[in-house]
Short mmCIF file of C-alpha atoms in Angstrom, two decimals:
data_model
loop_
_atom_site.label_atom_id
_atom_site.label_comp_id
_atom_site.label_asym_id
_atom_site.label_seq_id
_atom_site.Cartn_x
_atom_site.Cartn_y
_atom_site.Cartn_z
CA MET A 264 -20.11 109.35 97.39
CA VAL A 265 -20.85 111.10 93.89
CA ARG A 266 -19.39 114.23 93.02
CA ALA A 267 -21.85 116.64 91.89
CA LEU A 268 -21.00 118.90 88.18
CA LEU A 269 -20.23 122.50 88.90
CA ALA A 270 -23.12 123.22 86.19
CA SER A 271 -26.05 126.45 85.39
CA GLY A 272 -28.92 126.07 86.76
CA ALA A 273 -32.16 125.78 84.98
CA ALA A 274 -35.56 127.17 86.16
CA VAL A 275 -38.22 124.90 87.31
CA ALA A 276 -41.06 124.91 90.37
CA ALA A 277 -42.32 124.64 93.82
CA LEU A 278 -40.35 125.78 96.99
CA LEU A 279 -39.30 124.77 100.42
CA ALA A 280 -37.05 125.86 103.38
CA ALA A 281 -35.79 125.89 107.00
CA ALA A 282 -34.09 123.69 108.95
CA MET A 283 -31.78 123.65 111.92
CA PRO A 284 -30.45 127.04 113.67
CA ALA A 285 -26.51 128.86 112.59
CA GLN A 286 -24.60 128.36 115.86
CA GLY A 287 -23.63 131.80 116.79
CA ALA A 288 -25.90 132.98 114.21
CA GLY A 289 -27.97 136.52 114.65
CA SER A 290 -27.36 140.31 115.38
CA SER A 291 -23.91 139.51 114.52
CA VAL A 292 -24.00 137.62 111.49
CA SER A 293 -23.70 140.13 108.41
CA THR A 294 -25.27 139.48 105.43
CA ILE A 295 -23.35 138.76 102.32
CA LYS A 296 -23.78 138.12 98.58
CA ALA A 297 -23.11 134.36 97.75
CA PRO A 298 -19.44 134.11 98.87
CA PRO A 299 -16.25 134.28 95.50
CA ASP A 300 -15.25 130.48 96.34
CA LYS A 301 -17.11 127.56 94.96
CA ILE A 302 -19.31 125.52 97.13
CA VAL A 303 -19.02 121.67 96.00
CA ILE A 304 -21.68 119.08 96.59
CA GLU A 305 -20.94 115.72 97.29
CA VAL A 306 -24.10 113.06 97.02
CA ALA A 307 -23.67 111.21 100.52
CA THR A 308 -26.87 108.90 99.68
CA VAL A 309 -30.05 108.88 97.74
CA ASN A 310 -32.35 106.20 98.66
CA GLY A 311 -36.41 106.06 97.26
CA SER A 312 -38.70 104.72 94.79
CA GLY A 313 -38.99 107.84 92.86
CA CYS A 314 -35.18 108.26 92.21
CA PRO A 315 -33.86 104.25 91.47
CA THR A 316 -29.61 104.33 90.70
CA GLY A 317 -28.56 106.77 88.43
CA THR A 318 -31.71 109.06 88.34
CA ALA A 319 -30.71 111.76 90.06
CA ALA A 320 -28.17 114.51 89.45
CA ILE A 321 -26.80 117.67 91.17
CA ALA A 322 -24.99 120.09 90.33
CA VAL A 323 -24.30 123.66 91.54
CA SER A 324 -25.27 127.35 89.72
CA PRO A 325 -22.08 129.18 88.88
CA ASP A 326 -22.86 132.30 91.09
CA ASN A 327 -23.25 129.71 94.54
CA THR A 328 -27.19 130.91 94.59
CA ALA A 329 -28.15 127.72 93.82
CA PHE A 330 -27.71 124.21 93.45
CA THR A 331 -30.10 121.88 91.47
CA VAL A 332 -31.82 118.08 91.69
CA THR A 333 -32.50 116.45 88.04
CA TYR A 334 -34.83 113.67 88.17
CA SER A 335 -35.50 111.44 85.56
CA ASP A 336 -37.48 108.30 86.93
CA TYR A 337 -39.89 109.30 89.20
CA LEU A 338 -44.04 108.71 88.90
CA ALA A 339 -46.71 107.88 91.11
CA LYS A 340 -49.60 106.88 89.29
CA ALA A 341 -52.96 104.72 90.29
CA GLY A 342 -56.02 103.08 89.08
CA GLY A 343 -55.87 101.15 85.63
CA PRO A 344 -52.81 98.82 85.99
CA SER A 345 -51.05 100.89 88.57
CA LEU A 346 -49.52 97.98 91.36
CA PRO A 347 -50.89 98.96 94.44
CA THR A 348 -47.25 100.04 95.54
CA ASP A 349 -47.04 102.93 92.54
CA PHE A 350 -49.51 105.16 94.33
CA ARG A 351 -46.75 106.65 96.29
CA LYS A 352 -43.23 107.56 94.84
CA ASN A 353 -40.13 109.33 97.39
CA CYS A 354 -36.71 110.35 97.02
CA GLN A 355 -34.33 111.22 99.77
CA LEU A 356 -30.59 112.42 99.61
CA ASN A 357 -27.42 113.00 102.39
CA LEU A 358 -25.63 115.64 100.77
CA ILE A 359 -22.01 116.65 102.24
CA VAL A 360 -21.86 120.83 101.23
CA HIS A 361 -18.25 122.06 101.53
CA VAL A 362 -18.73 125.99 102.22
CA PRO A 363 -16.01 128.40 101.91
CA ASN A 364 -14.63 129.24 105.43
CA GLY A 365 -16.27 131.66 107.16
CA PHE A 366 -19.55 131.71 105.59
CA THR A 367 -23.09 130.04 106.58
CA TYR A 368 -26.20 129.78 104.08
CA ALA A 369 -29.25 128.57 105.18
CA VAL A 370 -31.88 127.55 102.25
CA MET A 371 -34.19 130.65 101.30
CA GLY A 372 -36.96 128.42 98.56
CA VAL A 373 -37.48 125.56 96.39
CA ASP A 374 -38.60 125.06 92.55
CA TYR A 375 -39.91 122.13 92.18
CA ARG A 376 -42.31 121.22 88.01
CA GLY A 377 -43.69 117.74 86.71
CA PHE A 378 -46.45 117.12 84.61
CA ALA A 379 -50.20 115.68 85.33
CA SER A 380 -52.71 113.59 84.27
CA LEU A 381 -55.67 113.47 87.12
CA GLU A 382 -58.90 112.02 85.97
CA ARG A 383 -61.66 113.83 87.26
CA GLY A 384 -62.21 112.75 91.27
CA ALA A 385 -58.38 112.44 91.47
CA SER A 386 -55.86 114.31 92.91
CA GLY A 387 -52.08 114.17 93.82
CA VAL A 388 -49.77 115.30 96.55
CA GLU A 389 -46.42 117.16 96.30
CA LYS A 390 -45.00 117.18 99.62
CA ALA A 391 -40.94 117.88 100.66
CA SER A 392 -39.03 118.68 103.65
CA TYR A 393 -35.25 118.74 104.85
CA TYR A 394 -33.58 119.57 107.73
CA PHE A 395 -29.37 119.24 108.39
CA GLN A 396 -27.75 115.70 110.30
CA GLY A 397 -28.25 116.00 114.17
CA SER A 398 -31.24 118.62 114.12
CA PRO A 399 -34.94 118.10 115.85
CA ALA A 400 -36.78 119.80 113.54
CA THR A 401 -38.18 118.97 109.86
CA ALA A 402 -39.95 121.57 108.31
CA SER A 403 -41.96 120.82 105.25
CA ARG A 404 -44.08 122.14 102.43
CA SER A 405 -47.18 119.92 100.91
CA HIS A 406 -49.62 121.16 97.21
CA THR A 407 -53.02 119.31 96.46
CA PHE A 408 -53.75 118.92 92.38
CA ASN A 409 -57.48 118.25 91.71
CA GLY A 410 -58.61 116.10 88.84
CA PRO A 411 -59.62 116.63 85.53
CA LEU A 412 -56.32 117.37 84.71
CA VAL A 413 -54.00 116.86 82.20
CA ASP A 414 -51.01 119.33 81.96
CA ASP A 415 -47.71 120.81 84.21
CA TRP A 416 -47.98 121.82 87.63
CA GLN A 417 -45.48 123.45 89.81
CA ALA A 418 -45.42 125.09 93.05
CA THR A 419 -43.09 128.16 95.21
CA ASP A 420 -42.44 128.19 98.57
CA THR A 421 -40.42 130.92 99.97
CA THR A 422 -39.56 131.95 103.73
CA GLU A 423 -38.69 135.47 104.81
CA TRP A 424 -35.52 136.57 105.08
CA ALA A 425 -36.73 136.99 108.46
CA ASN A 426 -37.27 133.55 109.44
CA LEU A 427 -34.57 131.78 108.12
CA VAL A 428 -32.88 128.78 109.80
CA TRP A 429 -28.45 128.57 108.81
CA ALA A 430 -26.38 126.36 108.54
CA PRO A 431 -24.69 125.98 111.69
CA CYS A 432 -21.26 127.74 111.47
CA GLY A 433 -18.07 126.20 111.74
CA VAL A 434 -19.68 122.33 112.16
CA LYS A 435 -20.23 119.88 109.20
CA ARG A 436 -23.92 119.19 109.13
CA ASN A 437 -24.68 116.93 106.07
CA LEU A 438 -28.26 118.85 104.00
CA ASN A 439 -30.91 116.01 104.05
CA ILE A 440 -33.69 116.85 101.69
CA ASN A 441 -36.94 114.27 100.89
CA THR A 442 -39.23 114.50 98.57
CA GLU A 443 -43.21 113.15 98.11
CA LEU A 444 -45.50 112.59 95.05
CA ARG A 445 -48.77 109.72 96.07
CA VAL A 446 -51.74 109.91 94.01
CA ASN A 447 -54.91 108.94 94.92
CA ALA A 448 -57.86 107.74 91.98
CA GLY A 449 -60.58 108.89 94.55
CA THR A 450 -64.23 108.83 92.79
CA SER A 451 -62.25 109.09 89.57
CA ASP A 452 -62.92 105.93 87.01
CA ARG A 453 -60.54 103.03 88.42
CA THR A 454 -59.96 101.33 84.70
CA ARG A 455 -58.02 105.01 84.26
CA THR A 456 -54.68 105.51 85.13
CA SER A 457 -54.11 109.18 86.48
CA PHE A 458 -50.67 109.63 87.37
CA MET A 459 -47.88 112.25 88.68
CA THR A 460 -44.95 112.92 87.55
CA MET A 461 -41.56 115.14 89.62
CA ASP A 462 -39.65 115.40 85.59
CA SER A 463 -40.31 116.99 82.03
CA THR A 464 -41.98 115.42 78.87
CA ASP A 465 -38.78 115.24 78.01
CA GLY A 466 -37.58 112.82 80.64
CA SER A 467 -35.43 115.11 83.26
CA LEU A 468 -36.71 118.12 85.90
CA ASP A 469 -34.37 120.85 87.32
CA THR A 470 -35.26 121.44 91.07
CA VAL A 471 -33.99 124.43 91.95
CA TYR A 472 -32.50 125.36 95.68
CA HIS A 473 -32.19 128.69 96.22
CA LEU A 474 -29.26 130.06 99.09
CA ALA A 475 -29.28 132.73 100.97
CA TRP A 476 -25.65 133.71 102.28
CA GLN A 477 -24.51 135.04 106.03
CA ARG A 478 -20.83 135.29 107.29
CA CYS A 479 -19.87 134.28 109.81
CA PRO A 480 -19.05 136.09 113.28
CA THR A 481 -15.29 135.87 113.74
CA PRO A 482 -14.02 133.33 117.07
#
């Protein structure tokens, strides 16, 4: 397991949220600011064609209100000399989140950003989902981008406070995050390549997950 370094969260683009209900979370759980103690995130596993070994890193913001995932080799493409398997890339992260005693958290929003070069008639899709270990439900969001497009892309999803789903109090549950990029050549000129990345033009992108906090009820 690789222990994530504590660092400041950088701004980026696309949001996502929801997961497993907290045990005991509800009217008896009080809403608070982020706990003063630092949280630590460890990467249990990282798998997928969009995040080969050593190309994804995680950092926690100093104020405990967000954590970032940075990708450096996340690209899907279609058309031109692309291989049949290049049209879809994905990355699944299994995270161990060490939360200060007496607190629970929910993912309130997620920001993703990338770059797209899509020919006329081509399209790209960014999809993300996550769930707490043992949860039967998986929340997901997707965003479609249509060519012609040669520009940075971004998408932002947020969850209303009343609809947040909290990690269970007093129970260790790994957080699973699965992201995906797909590119469809569609009616575009198949001799030309369309592609979509989940990284910036300088080769890195911080995906920011914004956290909400509550204090667990006293036993």
